[in-house]
Amino acid sequence: NAGVTQTPKFQVLKTGQSMTLQCAQDMNHEYMSWYRQDPGMGLRLIHYSVGAGITDQGEVPNGYNVSRSTTEDFPLRLLSAAPSQTSVYFCACRSGQGSEQYFGPGTRLTVT
Amino acid sequence: KQEVTQIPAALSVPEGENLVLNCSFTDSAIYNLQWFRQDPGKGLTSLLLIQSSQREQTSGRLNASLDKSSGRSTLYIAASQPGDSATYLCAVDQYGNKLVFGAGTILRVKS
């Protein structure tokens, strides 16, 4: 089992460009989440989903969109990239409410 | 709003020492608390999960305690090894679907 996979590993964007960060899991977990990690700060929740077709906002949702059409995939879309979105992005999944969370390896995004 | 603080921010110890990492949170109405390890440039690895009804959890040389009423958790690492060098993150799960993280403690174990 691959667990949680994220692509790409690294990405450089210019201000105003859009892109999609991919996340896939083969653990058949219902819950999936996106976090960003900035230097000196803990991870912050962007969006999360408790099942296919259900998404909700986290702490820092502005500038990001998500959708969940299948259990396995949870892509994160940057609509118009800004330098403030330079960060490391982590996708995570868990089997249900309050269960252990598993993280992907991360995508390092730089916006110039 | 839940806030999670980890002290110290960084710690350097000689190999073989026992050590304690601290985590505090402002809202005691939590679902559970998780401790993670993060190696440089890598994702997070779950170490221990303590449910709100539990007082502690153990895994090998690691022991995590939880005192909900005082808003504190500690991660105890026994007989530290250079391979334990990493960033340790504490995260509070308030509703069972959202984690709030501390900024982490950077641990260096010197051989």
XYZ file of N, CA and C in Angstrom:
669
model
N 0.840 -1.211 0.000
C 0.000 0.000 0.000
C 0.862 1.243 0.000
N 0.526 2.205 -0.856
C 1.303 3.439 -0.933
C 0.941 4.390 0.192
N -0.248 4.246 0.794
C -0.667 5.177 1.840
C -1.229 6.448 1.207
N -0.648 7.586 1.572
C -1.072 8.886 1.033
C 0.020 9.386 0.088
N -0.357 9.655 -1.155
C 0.606 10.159 -2.129
C 0.219 11.563 -2.565
N 1.235 12.386 -2.821
C 1.021 13.769 -3.249
C 1.901 14.062 -4.461
N 1.317 14.760 -5.418
C 2.093 15.238 -6.568
C 1.689 16.663 -6.904
N 2.643 17.494 -7.368
C 4.072 17.201 -7.481
C 4.769 17.313 -6.133
N 6.041 16.998 -6.067
C 6.838 17.189 -4.850
C 7.267 18.645 -4.714
N 7.592 19.275 -5.826
C 8.019 20.671 -5.850
C 7.300 21.385 -6.991
N 7.021 22.680 -6.783
C 6.377 23.471 -7.830
C 6.729 24.933 -7.639
N 7.042 25.609 -8.742
C 7.255 27.051 -8.724
C 6.206 27.681 -9.631
N 5.499 28.662 -9.109
C 4.461 29.370 -9.867
C 4.758 30.855 -9.885
N 4.242 31.505 -10.906
C 4.270 32.974 -10.917
C 2.964 33.483 -10.326
N 3.016 34.658 -9.744
C 1.816 35.292 -9.189
C 0.710 35.335 -10.238
N -0.481 34.904 -9.821
C -1.634 34.919 -10.708
C -1.913 33.597 -11.417
N -0.922 32.716 -11.450
C -1.152 31.410 -12.090
C -2.030 30.529 -11.199
N -2.665 29.554 -11.814
C -3.462 28.599 -11.058
C -2.845 27.211 -11.203
N -3.132 26.363 -10.247
C -2.670 24.982 -10.344
C -3.448 24.112 -9.371
N -3.311 22.800 -9.549
C -3.953 21.828 -8.672
C -2.898 20.929 -8.045
N -2.944 20.834 -6.720
C -2.113 19.882 -5.986
C -2.920 18.603 -5.824
N -2.294 17.493 -6.222
C -3.003 16.223 -6.187
C -2.729 15.466 -4.890
N -3.757 14.783 -4.404
C -3.629 13.917 -3.224
C -4.465 12.674 -3.454
N -3.866 11.516 -3.203
C -4.592 10.259 -3.344
C -4.226 9.343 -2.185
N -5.206 8.546 -1.742
C -4.946 7.571 -0.676
C -5.573 6.238 -1.043
N -4.874 5.167 -0.670
C -5.359 3.816 -0.958
C -5.726 3.080 0.323
N -6.038 3.839 1.379
C -6.366 3.255 2.670
C -7.877 3.143 2.873
N -8.648 3.586 1.909
C -10.109 3.567 1.982
C -10.629 4.366 3.181
N -9.951 5.472 3.489
C -10.352 6.312 4.608
C -11.375 7.354 4.172
N -12.350 7.610 5.029
C -13.402 8.558 4.695
C -12.945 10.008 4.815
N -12.150 10.303 5.842
C -11.778 11.682 6.134
C -10.469 12.034 5.432
N -10.448 13.203 4.776
C -9.216 13.716 4.182
C -9.104 15.209 4.464
N -7.863 15.694 4.545
C -7.621 17.089 4.921
C -6.414 17.635 4.172
N -6.388 18.962 4.035
C -5.225 19.674 3.529
C -4.746 20.656 4.595
N -3.414 20.646 4.812
C -2.772 21.571 5.744
C -1.651 22.302 5.012
N -1.289 23.463 5.528
C -0.083 24.132 5.078
C 0.840 24.333 6.272
N 2.147 24.270 5.999
C 3.128 24.437 7.065
C 4.089 25.548 6.686
N 4.161 26.560 7.521
C 5.046 27.700 7.310
C 6.109 27.727 8.400
N 7.294 28.277 8.104
C 8.405 28.271 9.075
C 7.988 28.881 10.410
N 8.344 28.182 11.496
C 8.063 28.694 12.838
C 6.625 28.545 13.282
N 5.796 27.979 12.421
C 4.387 27.809 12.775
C 4.022 26.341 12.653
N 2.993 25.965 13.377
C 2.490 24.612 13.206
C 1.710 24.489 11.914
N 1.253 23.306 11.622
C 0.410 23.108 10.452
C -0.945 23.770 10.686
N -1.488 24.351 9.610
C -2.808 24.975 9.695
C -3.741 24.333 8.679
N -4.976 24.068 9.111
C -5.953 23.373 8.281
C -6.534 24.307 7.233
N -6.528 23.852 5.967
C -7.068 24.652 4.864
C -8.516 24.235 4.568
N -8.699 22.977 4.179
C -10.015 22.402 3.923
C -9.998 20.950 4.370
N -11.179 20.409 4.615
C -11.257 19.005 4.944
C -12.538 18.405 4.381
N -12.580 17.060 4.368
C -13.732 16.340 3.836
C -13.987 15.117 4.713
N -15.253 14.874 5.025
C -15.607 13.699 5.837
C -16.201 12.584 4.980
N -16.161 12.763 3.674
C -16.629 11.721 2.771
C -16.819 12.286 1.375
N -16.972 11.401 0.401
C -17.158 11.848 -0.982
C -18.365 12.768 -1.071
N -18.168 13.905 -1.739
C -19.227 14.877 -1.924
C -19.397 15.868 -0.790
N -18.598 15.732 0.290
C -18.734 16.604 1.461
C -17.397 17.279 1.751
N -17.388 18.612 1.718
C -16.177 19.347 2.078
C -16.549 20.503 2.996
N -15.545 20.986 3.730
C -15.779 22.113 4.635
C -14.476 22.889 4.790
N -14.624 24.143 5.247
C -13.457 25.010 5.382
C -12.754 24.783 6.703
N -11.439 24.987 6.657
C -10.652 24.953 7.872
C -10.320 26.359 8.328
N -9.134 26.512 8.888
C -8.714 27.787 9.475
C -8.309 28.815 8.427
N -7.680 28.376 7.318
C -7.140 29.307 6.325
C -7.599 28.923 4.921
N -8.887 29.025 4.584
C -9.391 28.531 3.300
C -9.287 29.496 2.118
N -9.049 30.790 2.411
C -9.107 31.785 1.337
C -8.033 31.540 0.285
N -8.457 31.558 -0.989
C -7.544 31.370 -2.105
C -7.420 29.924 -2.554
N -8.147 29.023 -1.896
C -8.073 27.593 -2.200
C -9.472 27.016 -2.413
N -9.560 26.061 -3.346
C -10.800 25.310 -3.558
C -10.514 23.829 -3.475
N -11.522 23.066 -3.027
C -11.411 21.617 -3.017
C -12.709 21.014 -3.510
N -12.617 19.742 -3.917
C -13.800 18.944 -4.224
C -13.446 17.504 -3.885
N -14.449 16.696 -3.662
C -14.191 15.291 -3.309
C -15.222 14.446 -4.057
N -14.833 13.979 -5.242
C -15.760 13.187 -6.048
C -15.601 11.695 -5.782
N -14.434 11.274 -5.263
C -14.219 9.869 -4.934
C -13.632 9.766 -3.530
N -13.686 8.596 -2.950
C -13.067 8.388 -1.630
C -11.561 8.565 -1.701
N -10.952 8.185 -2.841
C -9.490 8.123 -2.936
C -8.819 9.470 -3.152
N -9.484 10.410 -3.830
C -8.794 11.625 -4.273
C -9.352 12.878 -3.626
N -8.455 13.817 -3.347
C -8.863 15.081 -2.717
C -7.936 16.179 -3.229
N -8.166 16.705 -4.437
C -7.271 17.722 -4.991
C -7.498 19.100 -4.367
N -6.432 19.862 -4.301
C -6.471 21.230 -3.782
C -6.129 22.186 -4.918
N -7.022 23.125 -5.200
C -6.821 24.070 -6.310
C -6.478 25.454 -5.798
N -5.388 26.002 -6.336
C -5.044 27.399 -6.091
C -5.598 28.201 -7.255
N -6.464 29.144 -6.973
C -7.204 29.842 -8.019
C -6.342 30.890 -8.723
N -5.611 31.681 -7.945
C -4.744 32.732 -8.472
C -3.607 32.881 -7.476
N -2.487 32.238 -7.751
C -1.425 32.124 -6.753
C -0.883 33.479 -6.327
N -0.574 33.571 -5.027
C 0.011 34.774 -4.440
C 1.261 34.379 -3.657
N 2.233 35.296 -3.518
C 3.448 34.960 -2.747
C 3.148 34.455 -1.339
N 2.027 34.905 -0.737
C 1.663 34.465 0.618
C 1.290 32.983 0.661
N 1.098 32.374 -0.516
C 0.782 30.954 -0.571
C 2.035 30.080 -0.710
N 3.204 30.701 -0.695
C 4.452 29.945 -0.638
C 4.481 29.187 0.685
N 4.587 27.850 0.602
C 4.452 27.028 1.795
C 4.714 25.574 1.422
N 4.683 24.723 2.439
C 4.677 23.279 2.207
C 3.272 22.777 2.513
N 2.701 22.044 1.583
C 1.322 21.584 1.700
C 1.298 20.080 1.971
N 0.530 19.716 2.985
C 0.393 18.311 3.358
C -1.064 17.881 3.242
N -1.243 16.696 2.678
C -2.532 16.044 2.629
C -2.540 14.950 3.692
N -3.692 14.689 4.295
C -3.784 13.676 5.338
C -5.111 12.947 5.222
N -5.160 11.741 5.781
C -6.418 11.008 5.818
C -6.548 10.279 7.151
N -7.785 9.935 7.487
C -8.070 9.178 8.700
C -9.324 8.372 8.456
N -9.473 7.272 9.191
C -10.578 6.359 8.880
C -11.926 6.909 9.339
N -11.910 7.711 10.418
C -13.169 8.250 10.912
C -12.924 9.296 11.970
N -14.005 9.732 12.601
C -13.920 10.802 13.592
C -12.994 10.406 14.732
N -12.012 11.264 15.006
C -11.125 11.056 16.131
C -10.091 9.972 15.970
N -9.955 9.415 14.777
C -8.987 8.335 14.586
C -7.614 8.903 14.238
N -6.632 8.027 14.181
C -5.260 8.425 13.887
C -5.179 9.011 12.475
N -4.357 10.071 12.353
C -4.246 10.749 11.059
C -2.920 10.350 10.392
N -2.995 10.110 9.072
C -1.828 9.720 8.289
C -1.548 10.806 7.256
N -0.268 11.174 7.135
C 0.113 12.282 6.273
C 0.879 11.818 5.036
N 0.722 12.581 3.954
C 1.524 12.406 2.763
C 2.871 13.084 2.921
N 3.758 12.961 1.925
C 5.120 13.494 2.022
C 5.225 14.996 1.795
N 4.164 15.611 1.297
C 4.170 17.059 1.142
C 4.509 17.536 -0.258
N 4.033 18.752 -0.583
C 4.377 19.464 -1.816
C 4.936 20.818 -1.410
N 6.161 21.112 -1.863
C 6.775 22.412 -1.565
C 6.471 23.363 -2.704
N 5.698 24.415 -2.410
C 5.250 25.370 -3.426
C 5.907 26.723 -3.189
N 6.463 27.288 -4.264
C 7.028 28.629 -4.221
C 6.300 29.482 -5.244
N 5.806 30.644 -4.801
C 5.127 31.578 -5.693
C 5.974 32.846 -5.780
N 6.393 33.181 -7.007
C 7.274 34.355 -7.194
C 6.521 35.541 -7.782
N -10.913 30.275 20.630
C -10.157 29.581 19.603
C -9.052 28.772 20.278
N -8.941 27.517 19.898
C -7.928 26.639 20.492
C -6.533 27.095 20.085
N -5.634 27.183 21.054
C -4.236 27.493 20.788
C -3.371 26.447 21.459
N -2.348 25.999 20.722
C -1.459 24.951 21.210
C -0.039 25.494 21.249
N 0.617 25.322 22.394
C 1.969 25.835 22.588
C 2.893 24.687 22.976
N 4.085 24.658 22.370
C 5.056 23.635 22.701
C 6.334 24.270 23.241
N 6.776 23.728 24.359
C 7.989 24.209 25.014
C 8.864 23.014 25.369
N 10.227 23.087 25.120
C 10.910 24.218 24.493
C 10.785 24.194 22.977
N 11.206 25.276 22.326
C 11.183 25.310 20.867
C 12.276 24.428 20.285
N 13.390 24.312 21.025
C 14.506 23.479 20.579
C 15.192 22.901 21.806
N 15.775 21.720 21.610
C 16.392 21.003 22.720
C 17.549 20.182 22.178
N 18.709 20.263 22.864
C 19.865 19.479 22.468
C 20.343 18.701 23.687
N 20.433 17.381 23.551
C 20.794 16.526 24.687
C 21.836 15.516 24.254
N 22.634 15.013 25.186
C 23.558 13.925 24.849
C 22.819 12.598 24.764
N 23.338 11.703 23.970
C 22.744 10.387 23.812
C 22.587 9.701 25.167
N 21.473 9.009 25.341
C 21.225 8.249 26.559
C 20.373 8.972 27.581
N 20.215 10.280 27.398
C 19.403 11.035 28.371
C 17.922 10.755 28.201
N 17.190 10.808 29.311
C 15.733 10.809 29.279
C 15.282 12.263 29.135
N 14.240 12.494 28.355
C 13.824 13.880 28.160
C 12.305 13.988 28.082
N 11.838 15.215 28.311
C 10.401 15.495 28.317
C 10.120 16.681 27.415
N 9.157 16.504 26.524
C 8.667 17.588 25.682
C 7.276 17.977 26.175
N 7.020 19.280 26.191
C 5.769 19.775 26.752
C 4.840 20.364 25.708
N 3.551 20.175 25.919
C 2.519 20.713 25.046
C 1.391 21.233 25.927
N 0.939 22.457 25.662
C -0.203 22.986 26.415
C -1.251 23.500 25.441
N -2.517 23.443 25.857
C -3.618 23.884 25.005
C -4.612 24.678 25.839
N -5.328 25.593 25.178
C -6.135 26.562 25.919
C -7.555 26.091 26.190
N -8.108 25.215 25.366
C -9.480 24.743 25.530
C -9.447 23.261 25.873
N -9.909 22.918 27.062
C -9.801 21.538 27.534
C -10.867 20.608 26.940
N -11.819 21.155 26.182
C -12.864 20.327 25.562
C -12.324 19.710 24.277
N -11.506 18.669 24.424
C -10.861 18.070 23.258
C -11.372 16.648 23.039
N -11.218 16.173 21.801
C -11.592 14.806 21.439
C -10.434 13.866 21.739
N -9.240 14.255 21.275
C -8.029 13.512 21.571
C -6.818 14.391 21.304
N -5.630 13.855 21.541
C -4.381 14.568 21.302
C -3.413 13.592 20.646
N -2.711 14.069 19.618
C -1.744 13.238 18.915
C -0.369 13.859 18.977
N 0.632 13.007 19.095
C 2.033 13.419 18.951
C 2.556 12.849 17.635
N 3.276 13.739 16.887
C 3.851 13.366 15.610
C 5.354 13.622 15.623
N 6.029 12.920 14.737
C 7.447 13.171 14.480
C 7.576 13.621 13.024
N 8.439 14.615 12.779
C 8.687 15.065 11.413
C 10.190 15.166 11.190
N 10.688 14.410 10.218
C 12.087 14.497 9.822
C 12.231 15.573 8.756
N 13.411 16.182 8.630
C 13.590 17.299 7.687
C 13.153 16.941 6.272
N 12.311 17.775 5.692
C 11.859 17.579 4.319
C 10.871 16.441 4.133
N 10.354 15.923 5.228
C 9.451 14.775 5.145
C 8.072 15.113 5.692
N 7.167 14.151 5.539
C 5.837 14.291 6.116
C 5.847 13.943 7.596
N 4.660 13.921 8.192
C 4.518 13.648 9.612
C 4.234 12.171 9.836
N 4.831 11.633 10.897
C 4.583 10.251 11.294
C 3.917 10.258 12.654
N 2.782 9.584 12.771
C 2.076 9.535 14.043
C 2.840 8.673 15.040
N 3.027 9.203 16.254
C 3.716 8.465 17.306
C 2.732 7.872 18.310
N 1.880 8.726 18.847
C 0.938 8.291 19.880
C -0.331 9.111 19.757
N -1.461 8.463 20.007
C -2.754 9.136 20.063
C -3.364 8.838 21.426
N -3.737 9.882 22.151
C -4.364 9.723 23.460
C -5.800 10.217 23.372
N -6.750 9.350 23.654
C -8.147 9.760 23.670
C -8.389 10.645 24.899
N -9.423 11.451 24.849
C -9.691 12.409 25.934
C -9.956 11.708 27.268
N -10.402 10.454 27.211
C -10.709 9.718 28.438
C -9.483 9.013 29.022
N -8.373 9.038 28.284
C -7.167 8.345 28.728
C -6.212 9.308 29.431
N -5.325 8.729 30.250
C -4.329 9.542 30.945
C -2.960 9.418 30.285
N -2.694 8.268 29.654
C -1.397 8.100 29.016
C -1.435 6.981 27.989
N -0.407 7.020 27.113
C -0.210 5.980 26.116
C 1.281 5.728 26.014
N 1.630 4.475 25.733
C 3.041 4.100 25.649
C 3.285 3.337 24.362
N 4.467 3.606 23.766
C 4.911 2.855 22.604
C 6.425 2.789 22.667
N 6.955 1.615 23.013
C 8.400 1.456 23.116
C 9.005 2.392 24.135
N 9.947 3.229 23.698
C 10.604 4.178 24.597
C 9.820 5.480 24.775
N 8.666 5.570 24.160
C 7.865 6.785 24.223
C 6.684 6.606 25.163
N 6.435 7.656 25.960
C 5.255 7.676 26.821
C 4.662 9.062 26.759
N 3.374 9.127 26.441
C 2.694 10.415 26.389
C 1.616 10.445 27.460
N 1.530 11.549 28.160
C 0.500 11.727 29.179
C -0.424 12.869 28.782
N -1.633 12.839 29.351
C -2.612 13.883 29.058
C -3.313 14.281 30.350
N -3.321 15.578 30.642
C -4.085 16.137 31.753
C -5.011 17.185 31.150
N -6.232 16.752 30.852
C -7.177 17.643 30.176
C -7.537 18.845 31.021
N -7.718 18.646 32.299
C -8.194 19.733 33.161
C -7.200 20.883 33.210
N -5.906 20.554 33.127
C -4.899 21.615 33.158
C -4.443 22.008 31.762
N -4.942 21.328 30.739
C -4.578 21.654 29.365
C -3.135 21.335 29.041
N -2.659 20.150 29.487
C -1.250 19.828 29.263
C -1.078 18.380 28.826
N -0.034 18.198 27.991
C 0.414 16.862 27.629
C 1.932 16.872 27.617
N 2.518 15.731 27.951
C 3.965 15.599 27.883
C 4.315 14.358 27.077
N 5.419 14.450 26.354
C 5.981 13.301 25.650
C 7.323 12.998 26.294
N 7.430 11.814 26.869
C 8.642 11.368 27.544
C 9.369 10.402 26.620
N 10.653 10.693 26.379
C 11.479 9.812 25.560
C 12.579 9.245 26.456
N 12.603 7.950 26.591
C 13.607 7.303 27.441
C 14.845 6.939 26.626
N 15.995 7.037 27.291
C 17.267 6.591 26.697
C 17.402 7.090 25.262
N 17.447 8.401 25.093
C 17.426 8.995 23.752
C 18.612 8.520 22.895
N 18.352 8.479 21.572
C 19.347 8.021 20.591
C 19.467 9.072 19.491
N 20.604 9.108 18.799
C 20.742 10.077 17.693
C 19.619 9.965 16.661
N 19.098 8.759 16.457
C 17.998 8.564 15.525
C 16.692 9.204 15.973
N 16.624 9.646 17.206
C 15.431 10.350 17.691
C 15.433 11.814 17.269
N 16.530 12.290 16.716
C 16.625 13.689 16.284
C 15.588 13.973 15.205
N 14.733 14.943 15.466
C 13.621 15.276 14.565
C 12.849 16.434 15.202
N 11.812 16.877 14.510
C 10.871 17.831 15.103
C 9.658 17.057 15.601
N 9.259 17.351 16.834
C 8.116 16.675 17.450
C 6.955 17.661 17.552
N 5.823 17.252 17.003
C 4.650 18.117 16.939
C 3.516 17.532 17.764
N 2.861 18.403 18.481
C 1.681 18.047 19.263
C 0.462 18.617 18.541
N -0.623 17.861 18.473
C -1.825 18.340 17.798
C -3.062 17.952 18.602
N -3.937 18.910 18.797
C -5.185 18.690 19.539
C -6.330 18.525 18.537
N -7.109 17.489 18.725
C -8.269 17.238 17.880
C -9.498 17.643 18.689
N -10.112 18.754 18.313
C -11.173 19.301 19.163
C -12.553 18.707 18.876
N -12.830 18.383 17.630
C -14.157 17.891 17.276
C -14.120 16.532 16.596
N -12.936 15.933 16.527
C -12.817 14.646 15.866
C -12.549 14.740 14.388
N -12.484 15.987 13.849
C -12.235 16.116 12.421
C -11.252 17.224 12.061
N -10.741 17.952 13.040
C -9.790 19.031 12.771
C -8.686 19.010 13.814
N -7.432 19.019 13.317
C -6.300 19.085 14.226
C -5.778 20.515 14.315
N -5.456 20.941 15.546
C -4.789 22.224 15.774
C -3.398 21.898 16.295
N -2.378 22.371 15.576
C -0.998 22.002 15.860
C -0.262 23.056 16.666
N 0.693 22.594 17.467
C 1.704 23.472 18.015
C 2.800 23.684 16.976
N 3.737 24.603 17.287
C 4.806 24.930 16.348
C 5.919 23.895 16.359
N 5.929 23.005 17.367
C 6.905 21.928 17.380
C 8.101 22.180 18.271
N 8.766 21.098 18.655
C 10.045 21.138 19.374
C 11.084 20.430 18.501
N 12.167 21.157 18.192
C 13.257 20.569 17.405
C 14.222 19.888 18.368
N 14.346 18.582 18.238
C 15.191 17.792 19.140
C 16.455 17.348 18.421
N 17.591 17.559 19.086
C 18.857 17.052 18.582
C 19.491 16.199 19.669
N 19.772 14.952 19.334
C 20.431 14.048 20.262
C 21.856 13.840 19.778
N 22.815 14.240 20.594
C 24.227 14.199 20.196
C 24.863 12.873 20.602
N 25.645 12.305 19.681
C 26.318 11.037 19.975
C 27.690 11.290 20.588
